[in-house]
Amino acid sequence: MANESLGKTYPDGEIIFRQGDAADCLYIIQSGHVVIYQEEGGTEVILAELGEGDTFGDMGVFMGPVRTESARARGDARVVTADYRFVLKKFRDDPSYAFQVIEKMARRDRARKELADKALEDETLRRKDRAAQARDADYYDFAPVGAIDLDEEGVIRGINLSGAALLGSERGELLGLPFATFVPPENIELYRKHLLACKNASEGVITELLLKTRKGNPTKVQFFSYPKQDQDRVVYRTLMTELASRQ
């Protein structure tokens, strides 16, 4: 193999070559690790992590003329470069080496394709999920009825524009407040029973409540709550419909 004195040590994170660089040699790892990756649409896709004795940049020797992927050191990595003449001499001296290299390239190429396909599939699913979340957010925010998210303690974790208008406050002032603030004393027990029923029900719970708003106008509403997972907590998405508006 190549003389150790010809090797070069790359510190952690240093780029060995970039996608699009001229491809004129392969590399042999003497110590440490090297990460092989591609950049597609601003997203980095890790293809492989290689260690001592592994080769990379093989395609540059056999296919060229430019790199189709990038390589960087993970931790300190010492590598040796080998040009086309070195590879041909190695093939002549040890024909089994050619078979090993070709087999390794084929296995790595299959693994890279599988990783790239999975990354593409994952990104497609993420885009669909983001689009669905955006649609849900628009629907939630501009729903014609008041919508509010309460945690298990009855604290307001989210509220749409219609809900804030119903309670007569700015949305930013409502977040983090106990919803009981807007329930008159004579309805507090009914409200607590509603929350308790939400904890024990897998489907929605309906209750009629009288609310007091900051504008001082008591309003009778139908409270319809159902459980919804929100990040690391369960919240109760609650729709508030003014009963007078339904008559």
Short mmCIF file of C-alpha atoms in Angstrom, two decimals:
data_model
loop_
_atom_site.label_atom_id
_atom_site.label_comp_id
_atom_site.label_asym_id
_atom_site.label_seq_id
_atom_site.Cartn_x
_atom_site.Cartn_y
_atom_site.Cartn_z
CA MET A 1 0.00 0.00 0.00
CA ALA A 2 1.03 3.62 -0.13
CA ASN A 3 3.74 4.84 2.25
CA GLU A 4 2.44 6.32 5.51
CA SER A 5 4.61 9.40 4.97
CA LEU A 6 2.42 10.26 1.99
CA GLY A 7 -0.67 10.43 4.17
CA LYS A 8 -2.37 13.57 5.43
CA THR A 9 -4.22 14.13 8.68
CA TYR A 10 -7.54 15.98 8.47
CA PRO A 11 -8.92 17.46 11.71
CA ASP A 12 -12.54 16.86 12.73
CA GLY A 13 -14.98 18.40 10.26
CA GLU A 14 -12.42 19.32 7.60
CA ILE A 15 -13.55 18.74 4.02
CA ILE A 16 -11.44 16.23 2.09
CA PHE A 17 -13.22 16.86 -1.20
CA ARG A 18 -16.50 18.37 -2.29
CA GLN A 19 -19.23 17.27 -4.65
CA GLY A 20 -18.31 18.70 -8.06
CA ASP A 21 -14.52 18.73 -7.48
CA ALA A 22 -12.26 17.12 -10.06
CA ALA A 23 -12.02 13.35 -9.47
CA ASP A 24 -8.49 12.12 -10.07
CA CYS A 25 -7.65 9.76 -7.19
CA LEU A 26 -9.06 7.52 -4.50
CA TYR A 27 -8.34 7.66 -0.78
CA ILE A 28 -7.37 5.02 1.77
CA ILE A 29 -8.13 5.59 5.46
CA GLN A 30 -5.14 4.84 7.69
CA SER A 31 -6.84 5.89 10.92
CA GLY A 32 -9.99 7.65 12.08
CA HIS A 33 -13.31 7.98 10.27
CA VAL A 34 -14.63 9.73 7.17
CA VAL A 35 -18.24 10.70 6.44
CA ILE A 36 -19.47 10.50 2.84
CA TYR A 37 -22.47 12.69 2.01
CA GLN A 38 -24.37 14.44 -0.76
CA GLU A 39 -26.03 17.84 -0.82
CA GLU A 40 -29.40 18.04 -2.55
CA GLY A 41 -31.55 21.16 -2.48
CA GLY A 42 -29.78 22.50 0.59
CA THR A 43 -30.26 19.22 2.47
CA GLU A 44 -27.31 17.07 3.52
CA VAL A 45 -27.81 13.33 3.05
CA ILE A 46 -25.32 11.08 4.88
CA LEU A 47 -24.42 8.12 2.67
CA ALA A 48 -21.78 6.29 4.70
CA GLU A 49 -19.32 6.49 7.56
CA LEU A 50 -16.04 4.71 6.79
CA GLY A 51 -13.14 3.62 9.00
CA GLU A 52 -9.58 2.32 8.97
CA GLY A 53 -8.73 0.32 5.85
CA ASP A 54 -11.72 1.55 3.87
CA THR A 55 -11.32 3.31 0.55
CA PHE A 56 -13.42 6.18 -0.78
CA GLY A 57 -13.48 8.35 -3.86
CA ASP A 58 -13.32 5.11 -5.88
CA MET A 59 -15.66 6.43 -8.54
CA GLY A 60 -13.17 9.19 -9.27
CA VAL A 61 -10.64 6.64 -10.49
CA PHE A 62 -13.03 4.53 -12.51
CA MET A 63 -15.71 6.90 -13.73
CA GLY A 64 -14.71 10.57 -13.28
CA PRO A 65 -14.45 13.34 -14.17
CA VAL A 66 -16.03 15.03 -11.12
CA ARG A 67 -16.99 13.96 -7.60
CA THR A 68 -20.63 12.97 -7.18
CA GLU A 69 -20.43 13.25 -3.38
CA SER A 70 -18.47 14.99 -0.62
CA ALA A 71 -16.20 13.67 2.13
CA ARG A 72 -15.18 15.13 5.49
CA ALA A 73 -13.24 13.91 8.50
CA ARG A 74 -15.07 12.76 11.60
CA GLY A 75 -12.60 13.17 14.40
CA ASP A 76 -8.97 13.31 13.27
CA ALA A 77 -8.62 11.15 10.16
CA ARG A 78 -5.40 10.20 8.38
CA VAL A 79 -5.78 9.25 4.72
CA VAL A 80 -3.52 8.37 1.82
CA THR A 81 -4.26 9.27 -1.79
CA ALA A 82 -3.83 6.75 -4.58
CA ASP A 83 -3.88 7.73 -8.25
CA TYR A 84 -4.93 5.69 -11.27
CA ARG A 85 -1.43 4.25 -11.81
CA PHE A 86 -1.25 3.02 -8.23
CA VAL A 87 -4.59 1.26 -8.58
CA LEU A 88 -3.62 -0.41 -11.85
CA LYS A 89 -0.35 -1.64 -10.32
CA LYS A 90 -2.24 -3.00 -7.32
CA PHE A 91 -4.64 -4.79 -9.63
CA ARG A 92 -1.74 -6.39 -11.52
CA ASP A 93 0.08 -7.43 -8.35
CA ASP A 94 -3.06 -8.79 -6.64
CA PRO A 95 -5.97 -9.60 -8.98
CA SER A 96 -8.18 -10.43 -5.98
CA TYR A 97 -7.85 -6.79 -4.91
CA ALA A 98 -9.73 -5.72 -8.04
CA PHE A 99 -12.58 -8.08 -7.13
CA GLN A 100 -12.64 -6.75 -3.54
CA VAL A 101 -12.76 -3.14 -4.70
CA ILE A 102 -15.48 -3.75 -7.27
CA GLU A 103 -17.59 -5.73 -4.77
CA LYS A 104 -17.13 -3.03 -2.15
CA MET A 105 -18.12 -0.35 -4.65
CA ALA A 106 -21.21 -2.31 -5.66
CA ARG A 107 -22.31 -2.85 -2.03
CA ARG A 108 -21.69 0.77 -1.15
CA ASP A 109 -23.52 1.99 -4.24
CA ARG A 110 -26.58 -0.12 -3.32
CA ALA A 111 -26.47 1.13 0.26
CA ARG A 112 -26.17 4.75 -0.91
CA LYS A 113 -29.08 4.36 -3.27
CA GLU A 114 -31.24 2.89 -0.49
CA LEU A 115 -30.27 5.73 1.86
CA ALA A 116 -30.91 8.35 -0.81
CA ASP A 117 -34.30 6.82 -1.63
CA LYS A 118 -35.25 6.72 2.05
CA ALA A 119 -34.09 10.32 2.55
CA LEU A 120 -36.18 11.41 -0.42
CA GLU A 121 -39.20 9.50 0.90
CA ASP A 122 -38.75 10.98 4.40
CA GLU A 123 -38.43 14.50 3.00
CA THR A 124 -41.55 14.01 0.87
CA LEU A 125 -43.48 12.87 3.95
CA ARG A 126 -42.14 15.82 5.96
CA ARG A 127 -43.26 18.24 3.25
CA LYS A 128 -46.73 16.69 3.20
CA ASP A 129 -46.89 16.88 7.00
CA ARG A 130 -45.80 20.53 7.00
CA ALA A 131 -48.40 21.33 4.36
CA ALA A 132 -51.09 19.53 6.38
CA GLN A 133 -50.06 21.42 9.52
CA ALA A 134 -50.22 24.70 7.63
CA ARG A 135 -53.72 23.85 6.37
CA ASP A 136 -54.78 22.86 9.90
CA ALA A 137 -53.33 26.10 11.31
CA ASP A 138 -55.23 28.19 8.77
CA TYR A 139 -58.45 26.31 9.48
CA TYR A 140 -57.93 26.57 13.24
CA ASP A 141 -57.07 30.28 13.15
CA PHE A 142 -59.86 31.39 10.86
CA ALA A 143 -62.57 28.94 11.91
CA PRO A 144 -65.92 30.73 12.23
CA VAL A 145 -66.35 29.41 15.80
CA GLY A 146 -64.13 29.94 18.83
CA ALA A 147 -61.45 27.26 19.15
CA ILE A 148 -59.22 26.89 22.18
CA ASP A 149 -56.65 24.37 23.40
CA LEU A 150 -56.75 23.59 27.12
CA ASP A 151 -54.24 21.42 28.95
CA GLU A 152 -55.31 18.94 31.62
CA GLU A 153 -55.25 21.69 34.25
CA GLY A 154 -57.51 23.91 32.18
CA VAL A 155 -54.77 26.38 31.20
CA ILE A 156 -55.10 28.06 27.79
CA ARG A 157 -52.32 26.75 25.50
CA GLY A 158 -53.73 28.01 22.22
CA ILE A 159 -56.69 30.00 20.94
CA ASN A 160 -57.87 31.15 17.54
CA LEU A 161 -58.98 34.63 16.52
CA SER A 162 -62.69 33.87 16.92
CA GLY A 163 -62.10 32.50 20.41
CA ALA A 164 -60.14 35.56 21.47
CA ALA A 165 -62.91 37.81 20.13
CA LEU A 166 -65.52 35.78 22.01
CA LEU A 167 -63.63 36.27 25.28
CA GLY A 168 -63.06 39.94 24.50
CA SER A 169 -59.25 39.90 24.80
CA GLU A 170 -56.15 39.92 22.62
CA ARG A 171 -54.87 36.43 21.91
CA GLY A 172 -51.44 37.13 23.41
CA GLU A 173 -53.03 38.13 26.72
CA LEU A 174 -54.95 34.86 26.98
CA LEU A 175 -52.16 32.30 26.57
CA GLY A 176 -51.17 30.77 29.90
CA LEU A 177 -54.30 31.90 31.73
CA PRO A 178 -56.59 29.41 33.49
CA PHE A 179 -59.81 29.25 31.48
CA ALA A 180 -61.69 29.22 34.80
CA THR A 181 -61.02 32.98 34.85
CA PHE A 182 -63.88 33.30 32.35
CA VAL A 183 -66.30 30.95 34.12
CA PRO A 184 -68.72 32.50 36.68
CA PRO A 185 -68.76 30.92 40.17
CA GLU A 186 -72.10 29.22 39.63
CA ASN A 187 -70.68 27.30 36.65
CA ILE A 188 -67.24 26.41 38.06
CA GLU A 189 -68.30 22.95 39.24
CA LEU A 190 -69.91 22.22 35.87
CA TYR A 191 -66.68 23.31 34.15
CA ARG A 192 -64.56 21.08 36.40
CA LYS A 193 -66.79 18.10 35.63
CA HIS A 194 -66.30 18.85 31.92
CA LEU A 195 -62.49 18.71 32.30
CA LEU A 196 -62.72 15.49 34.32
CA ALA A 197 -64.95 13.92 31.67
CA CYS A 198 -62.37 14.91 29.01
CA LYS A 199 -59.65 13.00 30.88
CA ASN A 200 -61.75 9.84 30.93
CA ALA A 201 -63.26 10.04 27.44
CA SER A 202 -61.69 8.98 24.16
CA GLU A 203 -64.26 10.98 22.20
CA GLY A 204 -65.70 14.45 22.55
CA VAL A 205 -67.51 15.85 25.60
CA ILE A 206 -70.30 18.43 25.28
CA THR A 207 -71.33 20.85 28.04
CA GLU A 208 -73.31 24.08 28.07
CA LEU A 209 -71.63 26.84 30.07
CA LEU A 210 -72.17 30.48 30.90
CA LEU A 211 -69.01 32.53 30.28
CA LYS A 212 -68.10 35.96 31.56
CA THR A 213 -65.97 37.98 29.15
CA ARG A 214 -63.67 40.87 29.88
CA LYS A 215 -66.20 43.14 28.22
CA GLY A 216 -68.60 42.19 31.02
CA ASN A 217 -71.16 40.46 28.82
CA PRO A 218 -72.24 36.97 30.03
CA THR A 219 -72.46 34.56 27.11
CA LYS A 220 -73.94 31.09 27.03
CA VAL A 221 -71.90 28.68 24.92
CA GLN A 222 -71.82 25.06 23.94
CA PHE A 223 -68.46 23.61 24.95
CA PHE A 224 -67.33 20.68 22.78
CA SER A 225 -63.91 19.27 23.75
CA TYR A 226 -61.93 16.33 22.39
CA PRO A 227 -58.38 15.09 23.21
CA LYS A 228 -55.55 16.00 20.86
CA GLN A 229 -51.82 15.23 21.12
CA ASP A 230 -49.79 18.45 21.02
CA GLN A 231 -46.01 17.87 21.08
CA ASP A 232 -45.29 16.29 24.49
CA ARG A 233 -48.66 16.94 26.15
CA VAL A 234 -52.32 16.11 25.68
CA VAL A 235 -54.57 19.10 25.14
CA TYR A 236 -58.30 19.37 24.71
CA ARG A 237 -59.24 21.13 21.50
CA THR A 238 -62.45 22.91 22.46
CA LEU A 239 -64.98 24.50 20.15
CA MET A 240 -67.07 27.26 21.70
CA THR A 241 -70.35 28.03 19.95
CA GLU A 242 -72.57 30.83 21.20
CA LEU A 243 -75.98 29.26 21.73
CA ALA A 244 -77.76 32.51 20.82
CA SER A 245 -76.08 32.43 17.41
CA ARG A 246 -77.52 28.96 16.72
CA GLN A 247 -81.12 29.95 17.32
#
